[in-house]
Tab-separated table of C-alpha atoms and ligand atoms in Angstrom:
chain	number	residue	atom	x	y	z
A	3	UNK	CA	222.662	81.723	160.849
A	4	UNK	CA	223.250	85.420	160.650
A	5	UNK	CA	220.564	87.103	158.449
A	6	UNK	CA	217.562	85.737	156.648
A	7	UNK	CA	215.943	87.876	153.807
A	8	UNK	CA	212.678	86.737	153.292
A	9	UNK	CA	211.306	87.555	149.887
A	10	UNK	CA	207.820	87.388	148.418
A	11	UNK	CA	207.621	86.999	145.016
A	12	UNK	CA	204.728	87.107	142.690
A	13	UNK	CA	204.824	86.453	139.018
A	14	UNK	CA	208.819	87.493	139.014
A	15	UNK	CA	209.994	84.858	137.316
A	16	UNK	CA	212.446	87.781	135.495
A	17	UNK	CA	213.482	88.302	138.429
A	18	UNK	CA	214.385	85.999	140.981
A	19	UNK	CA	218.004	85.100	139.474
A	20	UNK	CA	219.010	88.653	138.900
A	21	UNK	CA	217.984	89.086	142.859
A	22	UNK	CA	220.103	86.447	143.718
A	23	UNK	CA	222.709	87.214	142.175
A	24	UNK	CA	222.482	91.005	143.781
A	25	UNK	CA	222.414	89.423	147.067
A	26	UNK	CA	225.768	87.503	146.289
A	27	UNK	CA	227.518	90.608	145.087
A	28	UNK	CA	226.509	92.516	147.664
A	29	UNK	CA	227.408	90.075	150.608
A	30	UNK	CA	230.598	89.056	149.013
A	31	UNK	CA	233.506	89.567	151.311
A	32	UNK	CA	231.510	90.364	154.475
A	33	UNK	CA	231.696	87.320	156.431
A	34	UNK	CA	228.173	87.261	156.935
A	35	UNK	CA	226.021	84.061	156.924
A	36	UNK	CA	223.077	84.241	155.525
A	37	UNK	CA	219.928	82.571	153.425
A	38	UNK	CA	217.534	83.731	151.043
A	39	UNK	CA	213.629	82.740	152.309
A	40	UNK	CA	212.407	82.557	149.080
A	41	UNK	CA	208.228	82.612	148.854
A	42	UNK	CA	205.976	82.104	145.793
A	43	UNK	CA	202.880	83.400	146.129
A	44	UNK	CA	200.981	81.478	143.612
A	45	UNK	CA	202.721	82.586	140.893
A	46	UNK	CA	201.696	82.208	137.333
A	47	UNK	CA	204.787	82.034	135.147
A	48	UNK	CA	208.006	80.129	135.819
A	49	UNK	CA	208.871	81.719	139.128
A	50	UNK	CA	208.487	78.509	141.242
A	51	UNK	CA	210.488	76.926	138.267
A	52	UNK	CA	212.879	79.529	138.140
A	53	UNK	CA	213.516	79.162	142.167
A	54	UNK	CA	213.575	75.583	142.070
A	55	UNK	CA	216.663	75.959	139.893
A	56	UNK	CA	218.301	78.052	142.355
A	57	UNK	CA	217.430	76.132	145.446
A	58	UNK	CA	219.232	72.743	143.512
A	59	UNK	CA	222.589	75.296	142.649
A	60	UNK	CA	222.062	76.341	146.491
A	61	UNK	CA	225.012	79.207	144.928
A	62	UNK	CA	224.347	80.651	148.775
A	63	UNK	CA	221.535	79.008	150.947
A	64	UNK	CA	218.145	79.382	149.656
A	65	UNK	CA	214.987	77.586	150.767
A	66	UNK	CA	211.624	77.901	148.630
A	67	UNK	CA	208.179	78.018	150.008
A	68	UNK	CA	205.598	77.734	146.972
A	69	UNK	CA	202.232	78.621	148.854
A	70	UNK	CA	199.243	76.631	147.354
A	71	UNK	CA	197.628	79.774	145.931
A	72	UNK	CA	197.981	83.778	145.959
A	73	UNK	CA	197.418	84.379	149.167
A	74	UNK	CA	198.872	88.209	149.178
A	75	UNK	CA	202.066	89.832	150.021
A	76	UNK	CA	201.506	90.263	153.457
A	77	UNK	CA	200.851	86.603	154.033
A	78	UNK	CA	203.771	85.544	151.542
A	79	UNK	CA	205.830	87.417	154.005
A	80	UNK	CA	203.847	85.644	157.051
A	81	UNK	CA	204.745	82.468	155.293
A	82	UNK	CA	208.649	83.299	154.644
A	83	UNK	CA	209.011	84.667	158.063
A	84	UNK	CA	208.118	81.272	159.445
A	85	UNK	CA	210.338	79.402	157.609
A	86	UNK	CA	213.301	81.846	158.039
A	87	UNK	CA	216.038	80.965	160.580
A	88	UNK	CA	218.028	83.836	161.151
A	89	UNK	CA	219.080	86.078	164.514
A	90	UNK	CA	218.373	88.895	162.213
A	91	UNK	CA	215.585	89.059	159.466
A	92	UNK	CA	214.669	90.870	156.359
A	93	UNK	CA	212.098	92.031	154.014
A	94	UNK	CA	212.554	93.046	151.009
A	95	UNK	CA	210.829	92.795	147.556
A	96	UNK	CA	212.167	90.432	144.604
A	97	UNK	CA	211.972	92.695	141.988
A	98	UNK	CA	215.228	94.768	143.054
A	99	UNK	CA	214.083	98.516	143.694
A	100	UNK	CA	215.338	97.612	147.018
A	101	UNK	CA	219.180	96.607	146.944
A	102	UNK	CA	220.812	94.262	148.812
A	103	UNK	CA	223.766	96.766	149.675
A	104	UNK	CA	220.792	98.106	151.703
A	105	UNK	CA	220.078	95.469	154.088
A	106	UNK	CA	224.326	95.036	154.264
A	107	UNK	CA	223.929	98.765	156.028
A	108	UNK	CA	220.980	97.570	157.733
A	109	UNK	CA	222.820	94.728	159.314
A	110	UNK	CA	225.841	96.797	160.617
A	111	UNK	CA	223.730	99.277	162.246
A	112	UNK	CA	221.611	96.260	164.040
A	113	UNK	CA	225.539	94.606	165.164
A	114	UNK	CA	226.459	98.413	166.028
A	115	UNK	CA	223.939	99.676	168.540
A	116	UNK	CA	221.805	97.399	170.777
A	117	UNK	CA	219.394	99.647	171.389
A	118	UNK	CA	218.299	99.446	167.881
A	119	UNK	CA	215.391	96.683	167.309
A	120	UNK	CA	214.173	97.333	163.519
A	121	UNK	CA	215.869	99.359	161.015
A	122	UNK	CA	213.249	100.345	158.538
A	123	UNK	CA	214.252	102.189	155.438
A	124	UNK	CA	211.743	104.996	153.889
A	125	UNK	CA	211.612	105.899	150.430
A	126	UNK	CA	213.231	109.257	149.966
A	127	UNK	CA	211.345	110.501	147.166
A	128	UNK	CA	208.626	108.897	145.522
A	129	UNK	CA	208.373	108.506	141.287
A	130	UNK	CA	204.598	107.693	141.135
A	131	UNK	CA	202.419	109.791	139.801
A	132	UNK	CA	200.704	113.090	141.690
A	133	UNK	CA	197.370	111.408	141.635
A	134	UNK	CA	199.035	108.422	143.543
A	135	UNK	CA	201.202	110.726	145.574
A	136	UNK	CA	198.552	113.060	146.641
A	137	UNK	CA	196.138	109.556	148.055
A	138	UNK	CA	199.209	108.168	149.983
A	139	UNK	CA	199.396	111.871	152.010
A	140	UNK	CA	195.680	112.105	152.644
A	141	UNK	CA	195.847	108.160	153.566
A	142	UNK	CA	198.514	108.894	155.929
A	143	UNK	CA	197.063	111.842	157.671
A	144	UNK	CA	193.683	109.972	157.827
A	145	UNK	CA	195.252	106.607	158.975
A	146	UNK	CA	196.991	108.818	162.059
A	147	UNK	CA	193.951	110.552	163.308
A	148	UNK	CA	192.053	107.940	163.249
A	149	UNK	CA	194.314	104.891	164.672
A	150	UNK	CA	195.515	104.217	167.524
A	151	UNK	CA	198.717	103.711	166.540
A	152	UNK	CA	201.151	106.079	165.287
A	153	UNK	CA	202.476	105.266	161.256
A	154	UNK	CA	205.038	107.007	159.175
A	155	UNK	CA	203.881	108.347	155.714
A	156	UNK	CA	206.466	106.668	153.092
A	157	UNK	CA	207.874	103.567	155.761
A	158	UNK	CA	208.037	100.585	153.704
A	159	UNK	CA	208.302	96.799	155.290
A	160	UNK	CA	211.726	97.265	153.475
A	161	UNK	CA	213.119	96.330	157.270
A	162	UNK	CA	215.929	94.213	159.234
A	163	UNK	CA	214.723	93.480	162.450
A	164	UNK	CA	216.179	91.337	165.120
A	165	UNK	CA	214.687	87.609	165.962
A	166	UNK	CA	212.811	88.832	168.912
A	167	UNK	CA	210.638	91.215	166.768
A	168	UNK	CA	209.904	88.380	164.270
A	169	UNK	CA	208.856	86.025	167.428
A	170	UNK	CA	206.596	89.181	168.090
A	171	UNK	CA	205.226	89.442	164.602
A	172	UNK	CA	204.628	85.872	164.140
A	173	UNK	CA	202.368	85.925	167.814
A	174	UNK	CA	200.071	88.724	165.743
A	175	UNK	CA	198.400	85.662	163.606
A	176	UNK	CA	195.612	87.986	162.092
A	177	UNK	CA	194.176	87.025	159.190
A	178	UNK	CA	193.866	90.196	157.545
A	179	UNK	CA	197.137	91.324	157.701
A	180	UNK	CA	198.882	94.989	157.646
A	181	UNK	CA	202.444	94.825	158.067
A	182	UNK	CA	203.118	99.038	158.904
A	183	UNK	CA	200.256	98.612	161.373
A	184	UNK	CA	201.688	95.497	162.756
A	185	UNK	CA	205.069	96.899	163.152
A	186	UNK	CA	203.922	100.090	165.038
A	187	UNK	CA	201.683	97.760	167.209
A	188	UNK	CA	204.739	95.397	168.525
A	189	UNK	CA	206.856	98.369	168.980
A	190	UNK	CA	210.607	98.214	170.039
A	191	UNK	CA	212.732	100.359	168.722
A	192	UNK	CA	212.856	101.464	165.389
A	193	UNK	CA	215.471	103.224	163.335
A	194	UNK	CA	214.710	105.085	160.191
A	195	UNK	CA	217.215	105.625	156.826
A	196	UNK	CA	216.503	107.022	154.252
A	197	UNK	CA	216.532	105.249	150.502
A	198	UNK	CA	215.998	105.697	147.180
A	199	UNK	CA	214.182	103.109	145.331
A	200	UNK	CA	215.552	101.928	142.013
A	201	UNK	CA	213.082	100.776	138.928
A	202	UNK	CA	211.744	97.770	138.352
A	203	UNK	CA	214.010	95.041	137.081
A	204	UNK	CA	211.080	93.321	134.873
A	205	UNK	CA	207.636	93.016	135.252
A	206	UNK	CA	205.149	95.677	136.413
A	207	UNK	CA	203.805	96.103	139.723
A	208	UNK	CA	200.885	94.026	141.168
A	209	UNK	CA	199.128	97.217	142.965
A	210	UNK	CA	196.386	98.915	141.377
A	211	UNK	CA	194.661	101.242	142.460
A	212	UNK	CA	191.664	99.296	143.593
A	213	UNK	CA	194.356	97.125	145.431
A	214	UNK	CA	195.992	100.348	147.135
A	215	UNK	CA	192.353	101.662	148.292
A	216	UNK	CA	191.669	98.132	149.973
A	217	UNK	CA	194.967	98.364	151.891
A	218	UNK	CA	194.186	102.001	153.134
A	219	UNK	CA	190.756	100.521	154.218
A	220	UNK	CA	192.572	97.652	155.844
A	221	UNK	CA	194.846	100.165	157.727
A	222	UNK	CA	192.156	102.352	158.782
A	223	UNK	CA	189.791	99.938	160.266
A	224	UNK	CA	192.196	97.218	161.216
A	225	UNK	CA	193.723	99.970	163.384
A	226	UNK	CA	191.036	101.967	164.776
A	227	UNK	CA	187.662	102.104	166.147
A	228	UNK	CA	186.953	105.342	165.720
A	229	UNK	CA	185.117	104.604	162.569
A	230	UNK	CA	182.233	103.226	164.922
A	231	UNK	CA	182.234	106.483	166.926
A	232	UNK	CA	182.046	108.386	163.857
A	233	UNK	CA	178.898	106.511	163.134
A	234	UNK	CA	177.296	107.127	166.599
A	235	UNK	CA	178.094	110.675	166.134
A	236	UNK	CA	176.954	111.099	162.847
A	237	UNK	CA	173.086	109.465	163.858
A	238	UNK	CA	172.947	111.537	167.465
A	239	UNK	CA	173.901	114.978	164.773
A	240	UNK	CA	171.699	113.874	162.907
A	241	UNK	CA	168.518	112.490	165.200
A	242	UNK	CA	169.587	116.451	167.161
A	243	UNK	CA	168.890	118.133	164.010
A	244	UNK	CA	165.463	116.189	163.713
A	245	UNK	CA	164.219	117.165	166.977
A	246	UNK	CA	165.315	120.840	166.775
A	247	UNK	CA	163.562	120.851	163.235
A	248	UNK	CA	160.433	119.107	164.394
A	249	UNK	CA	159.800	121.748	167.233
A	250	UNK	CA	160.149	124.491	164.367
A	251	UNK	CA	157.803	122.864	162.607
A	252	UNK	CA	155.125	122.489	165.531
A	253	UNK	CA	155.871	125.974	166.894
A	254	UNK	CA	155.182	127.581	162.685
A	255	UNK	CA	151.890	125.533	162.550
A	256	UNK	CA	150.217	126.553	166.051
A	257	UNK	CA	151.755	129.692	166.651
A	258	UNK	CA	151.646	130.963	163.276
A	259	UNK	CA	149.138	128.803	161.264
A	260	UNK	CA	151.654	128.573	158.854
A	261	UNK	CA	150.935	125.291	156.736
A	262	UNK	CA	153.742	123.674	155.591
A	263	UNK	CA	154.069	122.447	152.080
A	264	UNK	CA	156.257	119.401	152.879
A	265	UNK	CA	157.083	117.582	149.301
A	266	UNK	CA	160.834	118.525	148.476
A	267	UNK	CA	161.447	118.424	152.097
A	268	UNK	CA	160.452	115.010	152.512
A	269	UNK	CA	161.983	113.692	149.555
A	270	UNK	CA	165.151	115.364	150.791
A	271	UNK	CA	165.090	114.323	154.067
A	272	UNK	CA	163.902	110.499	153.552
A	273	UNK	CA	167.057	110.321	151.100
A	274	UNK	CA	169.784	112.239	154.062
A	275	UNK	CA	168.719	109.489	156.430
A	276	UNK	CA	168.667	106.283	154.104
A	277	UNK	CA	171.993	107.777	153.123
A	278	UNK	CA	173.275	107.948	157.035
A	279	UNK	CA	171.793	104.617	157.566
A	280	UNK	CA	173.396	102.791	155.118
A	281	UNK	CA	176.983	104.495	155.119
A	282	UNK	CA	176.458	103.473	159.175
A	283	UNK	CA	175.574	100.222	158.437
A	284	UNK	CA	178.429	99.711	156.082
A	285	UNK	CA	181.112	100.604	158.989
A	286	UNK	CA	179.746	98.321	161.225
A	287	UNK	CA	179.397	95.548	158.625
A	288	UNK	CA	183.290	96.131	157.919
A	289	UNK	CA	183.834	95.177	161.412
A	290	UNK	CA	181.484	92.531	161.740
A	291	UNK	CA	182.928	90.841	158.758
A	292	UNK	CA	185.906	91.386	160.272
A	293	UNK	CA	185.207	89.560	163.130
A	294	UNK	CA	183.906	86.925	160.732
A	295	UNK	CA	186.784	86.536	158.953
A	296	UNK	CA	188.773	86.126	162.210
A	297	UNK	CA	186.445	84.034	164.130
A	298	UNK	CA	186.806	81.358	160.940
A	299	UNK	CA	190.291	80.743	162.326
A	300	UNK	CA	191.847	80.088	159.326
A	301	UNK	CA	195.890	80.146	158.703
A	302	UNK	CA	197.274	82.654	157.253
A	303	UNK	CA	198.860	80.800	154.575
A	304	UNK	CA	198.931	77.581	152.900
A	305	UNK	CA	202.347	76.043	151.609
A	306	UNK	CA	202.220	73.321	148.946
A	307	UNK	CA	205.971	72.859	149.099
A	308	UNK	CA	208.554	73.829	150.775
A	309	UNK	CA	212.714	73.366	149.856
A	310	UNK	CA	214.821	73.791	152.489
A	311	UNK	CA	218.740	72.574	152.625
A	312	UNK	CA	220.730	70.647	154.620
A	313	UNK	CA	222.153	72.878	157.653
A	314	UNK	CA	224.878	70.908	158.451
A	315	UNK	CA	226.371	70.221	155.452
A	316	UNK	CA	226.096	74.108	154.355
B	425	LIG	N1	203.983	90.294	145.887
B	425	LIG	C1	203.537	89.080	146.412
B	425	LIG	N2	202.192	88.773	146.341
B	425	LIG	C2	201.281	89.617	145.759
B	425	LIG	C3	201.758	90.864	145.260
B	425	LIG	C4	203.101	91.164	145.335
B	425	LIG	O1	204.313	88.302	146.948
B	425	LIG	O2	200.100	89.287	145.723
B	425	LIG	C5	205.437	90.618	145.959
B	425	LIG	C6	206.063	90.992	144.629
B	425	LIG	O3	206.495	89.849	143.918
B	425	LIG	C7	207.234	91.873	145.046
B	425	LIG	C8	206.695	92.550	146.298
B	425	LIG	O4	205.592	91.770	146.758
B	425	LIG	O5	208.383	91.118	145.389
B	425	LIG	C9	206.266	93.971	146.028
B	425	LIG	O6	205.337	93.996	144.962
B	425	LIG	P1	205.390	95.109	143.827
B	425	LIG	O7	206.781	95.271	143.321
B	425	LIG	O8	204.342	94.764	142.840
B	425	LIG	O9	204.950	96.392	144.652
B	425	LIG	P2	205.576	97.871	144.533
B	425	LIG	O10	207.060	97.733	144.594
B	425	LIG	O11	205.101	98.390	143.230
B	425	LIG	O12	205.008	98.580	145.728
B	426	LIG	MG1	208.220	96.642	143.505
């Protein structure tokens, strides 16, 4: 088996024929073998329906994972990558504002340079709103000051990568899971093109903005450590800032028999620290939950069925 494209699909039941059908057209003629790692993610509507139609046509070779729940994207794409048996792998979304002709370039610059490990395509220009646009940047320039390892602004998991990678990424079994962050951590070599993405075929999009904001916390302390530092620093500033105002204080009383009418202070004060306190407290819980989460040992995914074909008879 040449190529597998794994895709994760969520509530496209629009969708998943029209992507099939792209993948035919756009493979047609190549000589390639390939399979379509097909995963629903708990879907709602007719998508596992929908597949199940196209895994009994088996027009190319498709398996189906149906995962017992909605476990995520990054997981459906834990669970597709799994099941998916090709020297060369792809992600890419079902709802087609990635083309398949992509992935066909993709593949020819994998077979033409060695060197190359993933090629991971980056979304030229963006057409989300400034609002949106303006988060991603500051996430970005956050994420890369703070982590330890280095991510590009605007790299999607839109990638082909060779079977070693995906033995690599399936090794980093963490259970909260963030695939740009996981990609930089495994390394190899990684090749960048540019592309534009295309509407969405049907549907609307399952991020929202509260969704977005948990994935940029995900990256940042998933990534990083330097959260906790910030919180060490931020009680030595401030327990500095006590002393040095404590001597002023003792210095204005006996030197200068200054009495010191305290109220507003106080009140000021007693709220700066419980403020500290708590936004310190808050890091460190992310972490220890964290560690929680992890320490439960729980897969990643869970899959209620899965269709596969008959290799041999392909
Ligand atoms: N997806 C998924 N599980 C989820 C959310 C999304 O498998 O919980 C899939 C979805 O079906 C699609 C891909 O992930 O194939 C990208 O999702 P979407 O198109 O909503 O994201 P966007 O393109 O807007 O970033
Ligand atoms: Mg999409």
């Amino acid at each position: 088996m040449k190529l597998s494209l794994v895709v994760p699909c969520y509530n496209e039941a629009e969708n998943v024929a029209a992507f099939q059908d792209a993948v035919i057209g756009a493979f047609a003629g190549c000589g390639y073998d390939y399979e379509i790692v097909f995963v629903d993610d708990g879907s709602k509507d007719a998508t596992y329906h929908n597949l199940k139609k196209l895994h009994e046509a088996q027009r190319c070779p498709v398996k189906v994972i149906r995962l017992s729940r909605n476990f995520g994207k990054e997981s459906a794409i834990y669970a597709g990558l799994s099941n998916a048996d090709g020297d060369y792998i792809s992600f890419i979304d079902a709802d087609l504002q990635q083309r398949p002709e992509i992935v066909r370039d993709m593949v020819i610059k994998l077979d033409e340079d060695p060197e190359i490990d993933i090629v991971a395509a980056y979304q030229d220009r963006r057409g989300e709103g400034k609002v949106l646009s303006f988060f991603k940047k500051s996430f970005y320039s956050v994420i890369n000051k703070l982590s330890d390892v280095a991510l590009r602004a605007d790299a999607s998991d839109f990638r082909t990568f060779r079977r070693s990678v995906a033995e690599s990424l399936l090794t980093v079994a963490e259970y909260h899971r963030f695939s740009k962050g996981i990609f930089a951590w495994v390394g190899y070599n990684t090749h960048f093109i540019p592309y534009v993405a295309e509407a969405r075929r049907a549907g609307t999009t399952k991020w929202s903005f509260k969704k977005l904001l948990n994935y940029a916390i995900e990256g940042i302390i998933g990534y990083s450590t330097k959260p906790l530092r910030i919180a060490t620093a931020l009680g030595t500033l401030t327990a500095i800032t006590a002393f040095l105002y404590l001597l002023f204080v003792v210095i204005q009383k006996l030197f200068f028999g200054i009495a010191i009418p305290g109220y507003a202070t106080i009140i000021v004060l007693i709220l700066l620290l419980g403020g500290v306190q708590l936004l310190c407290i808050g890091i460190i819980g992310e972490y220890v939950g964290r560690t929680f989460e992890q320490s439960k040992d729980r897969p990643i995914y869970i899959a209620k069925d899965i269709l596969t074909y008959n290799q041999e008879s392909k």
